[in-house]
GROMACS .gro file of C-alpha atoms in nm:
model
  220
    1MET     CA    1   6.438  -8.111 -18.096
    2ALA     CA    2   6.470  -8.457 -18.250
    3ALA     CA    3   6.661  -8.710 -18.045
    4LEU     CA    4   7.006  -8.814 -18.149
    5LYS     CA    5   7.037  -9.157 -18.306
    6LEU     CA    6   7.334  -9.381 -18.227
    7ALA     CA    7   7.400  -9.700 -18.420
    8ILE     CA    8   7.616  -9.944 -18.227
    9GLY     CA    9   7.743 -10.300 -18.246
   10ASN     CA   10   7.733 -10.583 -17.995
   11LYS     CA   11   7.775 -10.457 -17.639
   12ASN     CA   12   7.956 -10.775 -17.543
   13TYR     CA   13   8.234 -10.718 -17.796
   14SER     CA   14   8.221 -10.366 -17.940
   15SER     CA   15   8.466 -10.147 -17.750
   16TRP     CA   16   8.440  -9.869 -18.009
   17SER     CA   17   8.062  -9.854 -17.970
   18MET     CA   18   8.093  -9.839 -17.593
   19ARG     CA   19   8.289  -9.515 -17.595
   20PRO     CA   20   8.037  -9.266 -17.743
   21TRP     CA   21   7.743  -9.456 -17.590
   22LEU     CA   22   7.895  -9.405 -17.245
   23ALA     CA   23   7.974  -9.039 -17.313
   24LEU     CA   24   7.607  -8.981 -17.394
   25ARG     CA   25   7.445  -9.200 -17.129
   26ALA     CA   26   7.667  -9.094 -16.839
   27ASN     CA   27   7.574  -8.732 -16.907
   28GLY     CA   28   7.202  -8.790 -16.943
   29ILE     CA   29   7.195  -8.688 -17.308
   30PRO     CA   30   6.891  -8.855 -17.471
   31PHE     CA   31   6.940  -9.066 -17.781
   32GLN     CA   32   6.777  -9.347 -17.975
   33GLU     CA   33   6.990  -9.660 -17.981
   34THR     CA   34   7.002  -9.884 -18.288
   35PHE     CA   35   7.174 -10.220 -18.251
   36ILE     CA   36   7.327 -10.383 -18.558
   37PRO     CA   37   7.490 -10.726 -18.507
   38LEU     CA   38   7.852 -10.726 -18.622
   39TYR     CA   39   8.049 -10.993 -18.807
   40THR     CA   40   7.746 -11.189 -18.923
   41ASP     CA   41   7.696 -11.341 -19.267
   42ASP     CA   42   7.359 -11.170 -19.296
   43LYS     CA   43   7.370 -10.933 -19.593
   44ALA     CA   44   7.086 -10.731 -19.438
   45ASP     CA   45   7.304 -10.646 -19.137
   46LYS     CA   46   7.580 -10.518 -19.362
   47GLU     CA   47   7.331 -10.313 -19.562
   48ARG     CA   48   7.191 -10.161 -19.242
   49ILE     CA   49   7.537 -10.046 -19.140
   50LEU     CA   50   7.595  -9.895 -19.485
   51SER     CA   51   7.261  -9.717 -19.462
   52PHE     CA   52   7.399  -9.525 -19.165
   53SER     CA   53   7.747  -9.462 -19.301
   54ARG     CA   54   7.925  -9.556 -19.622
   55ALA     CA   55   8.232  -9.625 -19.407
   56GLY     CA   56   8.059  -9.952 -19.324
   57LYS     CA   57   8.140  -9.939 -18.953
   58VAL     CA   58   7.974  -9.850 -18.627
   59PRO     CA   59   7.932  -9.648 -18.415
   60VAL     CA   60   7.754  -9.381 -18.614
   61LEU     CA   61   7.576  -9.078 -18.471
   62ILE     CA   62   7.287  -8.914 -18.655
   63ASP     CA   63   7.177  -8.566 -18.549
   64GLY     CA   64   6.920  -8.444 -18.799
   65ASP     CA   65   7.108  -8.392 -19.124
   66VAL     CA   66   7.447  -8.441 -18.954
   67THR     CA   67   7.617  -8.783 -18.963
   68VAL     CA   68   7.927  -8.848 -18.755
   69TRP     CA   69   8.123  -9.173 -18.757
   70ASP     CA   70   8.425  -9.288 -18.555
   71SER     CA   71   8.410  -9.295 -18.175
   72LEU     CA   72   8.639  -9.001 -18.105
   73ALA     CA   73   8.479  -8.784 -18.374
   74ILE     CA   74   8.138  -8.856 -18.218
   75ILE     CA   75   8.264  -8.762 -17.872
   76GLU     CA   76   8.408  -8.437 -18.011
   77TYR     CA   77   8.077  -8.358 -18.178
   78VAL     CA   78   7.879  -8.433 -17.862
   79ALA     CA   79   8.114  -8.210 -17.661
   80GLU     CA   80   8.043  -7.920 -17.898
   81ARG     CA   81   7.671  -7.994 -17.922
   82PHE     CA   82   7.624  -8.024 -17.544
   83PRO     CA   83   7.884  -7.796 -17.383
   84ASP     CA   84   7.717  -7.823 -17.041
   85ALA     CA   85   7.827  -8.188 -17.029
   86LYS     CA   86   8.187  -8.064 -17.006
   87LEU     CA   87   8.333  -8.371 -17.174
   88TRP     CA   88   8.659  -8.179 -17.207
   89PRO     CA   89   8.826  -7.988 -16.922
   90GLU     CA   90   8.765  -7.616 -16.928
   91GLU     CA   91   9.127  -7.513 -16.869
   92ARG     CA   92   9.328  -7.506 -17.192
   93ALA     CA   93   9.632  -7.705 -17.074
   94SER     CA   94   9.415  -7.970 -16.911
   95ARG     CA   95   9.202  -7.992 -17.225
   96ALA     CA   96   9.515  -8.047 -17.434
   97HIS     CA   97   9.625  -8.318 -17.191
   98ALA     CA   98   9.287  -8.490 -17.215
   99ARG     CA   99   9.286  -8.476 -17.595
  100SER     CA  100   9.638  -8.618 -17.604
  101VAL     CA  101   9.557  -8.923 -17.389
  102CYS     CA  102   9.238  -8.981 -17.589
  103ALA     CA  103   9.428  -8.968 -17.916
  104GLU     CA  104   9.688  -9.209 -17.776
  105MET     CA  105   9.413  -9.457 -17.694
  106HIS     CA  106   9.245  -9.403 -18.030
  107SER     CA  107   9.557  -9.477 -18.233
  108GLY     CA  108   9.761  -9.702 -18.006
  109PHE     CA  109   9.779 -10.003 -17.777
  110LEU     CA  110   9.729 -10.252 -18.062
  111PRO     CA  111   9.909 -10.543 -17.890
  112LEU     CA  112   9.674 -10.517 -17.592
  113ARG     CA  113   9.371 -10.488 -17.819
  114ASN     CA  114   9.475 -10.793 -18.020
  115GLU     CA  115   9.572 -11.014 -17.727
  116CYS     CA  116   9.291 -10.913 -17.490
  117GLY     CA  117   8.984 -10.857 -17.704
  118MET     CA  118   8.677 -10.715 -17.534
  119ASN     CA  119   8.447 -11.002 -17.438
  120LEU     CA  120   8.226 -10.949 -17.133
  121HIS     CA  121   8.108 -11.312 -17.139
  122ARG     CA  122   8.458 -11.452 -17.112
  123LYS     CA  123   8.541 -11.633 -16.789
  124VAL     CA  124   8.778 -11.415 -16.590
  125GLY     CA  125   9.134 -11.538 -16.614
  126PRO     CA  126   9.479 -11.445 -16.743
  127VAL     CA  127   9.636 -11.522 -17.080
  128PRO     CA  128  10.004 -11.516 -17.180
  129LEU     CA  129  10.093 -11.166 -17.293
  130SER     CA  130  10.368 -11.043 -17.522
  131ALA     CA  131  10.622 -10.790 -17.405
  132ASP     CA  132  10.449 -10.530 -17.624
  133ALA     CA  133  10.112 -10.592 -17.457
  134GLN     CA  134  10.273 -10.570 -17.115
  135ALA     CA  135  10.428 -10.239 -17.218
  136ASN     CA  136  10.080 -10.118 -17.320
  137ILE     CA  137   9.945 -10.212 -16.977
  138ALA     CA  138  10.227 -10.024 -16.804
  139ARG     CA  139  10.172  -9.717 -17.020
  140ILE     CA  140   9.797  -9.710 -16.955
  141GLN     CA  141   9.857  -9.730 -16.582
  142GLU     CA  142  10.109  -9.447 -16.614
  143ILE     CA  143   9.846  -9.234 -16.789
  144TRP     CA  144   9.585  -9.311 -16.524
  145ARG     CA  145   9.826  -9.244 -16.238
  146GLU     CA  146   9.941  -8.912 -16.380
  147CYS     CA  147   9.584  -8.795 -16.442
  148ARG     CA  148   9.461  -8.898 -16.100
  149GLU     CA  149   9.754  -8.735 -15.922
  150ARG     CA  150   9.708  -8.413 -16.116
  151TYR     CA  151   9.329  -8.382 -16.104
  152ALA     CA  152   9.225  -8.574 -15.790
  153ALA     CA  153   9.104  -8.259 -15.619
  154SER     CA  154   8.839  -8.213 -15.892
  155GLY     CA  155   8.679  -8.558 -15.864
  156PRO     CA  156   8.743  -8.934 -15.894
  157PHE     CA  157   8.771  -8.965 -16.273
  158LEU     CA  158   9.077  -8.907 -16.494
  159PHE     CA  159   9.026  -8.531 -16.517
  160GLY     CA  160   8.808  -8.493 -16.210
  161ARG     CA  161   8.455  -8.523 -16.343
  162PHE     CA  162   8.354  -8.793 -16.592
  163GLY     CA  163   8.460  -8.690 -16.941
  164ALA     CA  164   8.583  -8.791 -17.283
  165ALA     CA  165   8.900  -8.955 -17.152
  166ASP     CA  166   8.701  -9.184 -16.923
  167ALA     CA  167   8.476  -9.283 -17.213
  168MET     CA  168   8.777  -9.360 -17.431
  169TYR     CA  169   8.948  -9.576 -17.167
  170ALA     CA  170   8.631  -9.751 -17.043
  171PRO     CA  171   8.682 -10.068 -17.253
  172VAL     CA  172   9.030 -10.103 -17.103
  173VAL     CA  173   8.866 -10.133 -16.761
  174HIS     CA  174   8.676 -10.434 -16.894
  175ARG     CA  175   8.988 -10.580 -17.052
  176PHE     CA  176   9.190 -10.550 -16.732
  177ARG     CA  177   8.907 -10.713 -16.535
  178THR     CA  178   8.831 -10.990 -16.784
  179TYR     CA  179   9.192 -11.097 -16.829
  180ALA     CA  180   9.274 -11.066 -16.457
  181ILE     CA  181   9.552 -10.821 -16.528
  182GLU     CA  182   9.740 -10.716 -16.216
  183VAL     CA  183   9.743 -10.340 -16.171
  184ALA     CA  184   9.872 -10.098 -15.912
  185PRO     CA  185   9.638  -9.986 -15.631
  186GLN     CA  186   9.579  -9.644 -15.789
  187ALA     CA  187   9.475  -9.806 -16.118
  188ARG     CA  188   9.250 -10.049 -15.929
  189ALA     CA  189   9.081  -9.759 -15.751
  190TYR     CA  190   9.012  -9.589 -16.083
  191MET     CA  191   8.872  -9.913 -16.226
  192GLU     CA  192   8.637  -9.941 -15.927
  193THR     CA  193   8.522  -9.583 -15.983
  194MET     CA  194   8.440  -9.662 -16.344
  195MET     CA  195   8.269  -9.992 -16.265
  196ALA     CA  196   8.047  -9.812 -16.012
  197LEU     CA  197   7.928  -9.563 -16.275
  198PRO     CA  198   7.559  -9.641 -16.349
  199ALA     CA  199   7.605  -9.602 -16.726
  200PHE     CA  200   7.903  -9.840 -16.719
  201GLN     CA  201   7.695 -10.092 -16.524
  202GLU     CA  202   7.406 -10.057 -16.770
  203TRP     CA  203   7.630 -10.131 -17.069
  204THR     CA  204   7.778 -10.429 -16.884
  205ARG     CA  205   7.436 -10.573 -16.798
  206ASP     CA  206   7.319 -10.536 -17.156
  207GLY     CA  207   7.637 -10.697 -17.290
  208LEU     CA  208   7.609 -10.993 -17.057
  209ALA     CA  209   7.246 -11.039 -17.164
  210GLU     CA  210   7.342 -11.080 -17.530
  211THR     CA  211   7.337 -11.432 -17.669
  212LEU     CA  212   7.512 -11.384 -18.003
  213VAL     CA  213   7.851 -11.558 -18.005
  214ILE     CA  214   8.120 -11.447 -18.249
  215ASP     CA  215   8.366 -11.734 -18.283
  216LYS     CA  216   8.660 -11.516 -18.390
  217PHE     CA  217   8.646 -11.339 -18.053
  218GLU     CA  218   8.615 -11.655 -17.847
  219THR     CA  219   8.965 -11.789 -17.912
  220VAL     CA  220   9.127 -11.678 -17.586
   0.00000   0.00000   0.00000
């Protein structure tokens, strides 16, 4: 069986690339990683992205003659392709809950994204936040708290064992840490669980080792 191929952007900045990468790596699913620098003026980089997907964005997963783009679509595909990884809870109601919180992350929280961009190199420290961003932070903590209270008996992650929801919220852990955002003890405990995950640590090490600086993401 040919290995999966995953095209990703800069690990320092690319939250969307982190999500499917983590879903694969944390579950020991083998794949070939292709790094394509984002937001450069190099035409060759743009052409490389287009060679993977005409959408012109990463991440992109290649599995033989199957091409999947968009982080959540990739995670869904991986869950179907590797059912033993159990990226989604087995129980129907819990699975619906997990899909709902993933979809909320996928489509929402724009104020937090815009005001606290992912940047692993950034010196840890707070920034002024709008009321909308603060509301995002409160809502994310509410999601985490509800999941941990409901599924704590099954393990330390959002739905017990590491799954799709953890992969989708992983960049938020970095954002909360980088921007020194104050969170409740239960949220802090979940963040520590995620930061102790070997795959999370691997991504972080790789991101910190990158030297490419993208000025548009260095403004805060």
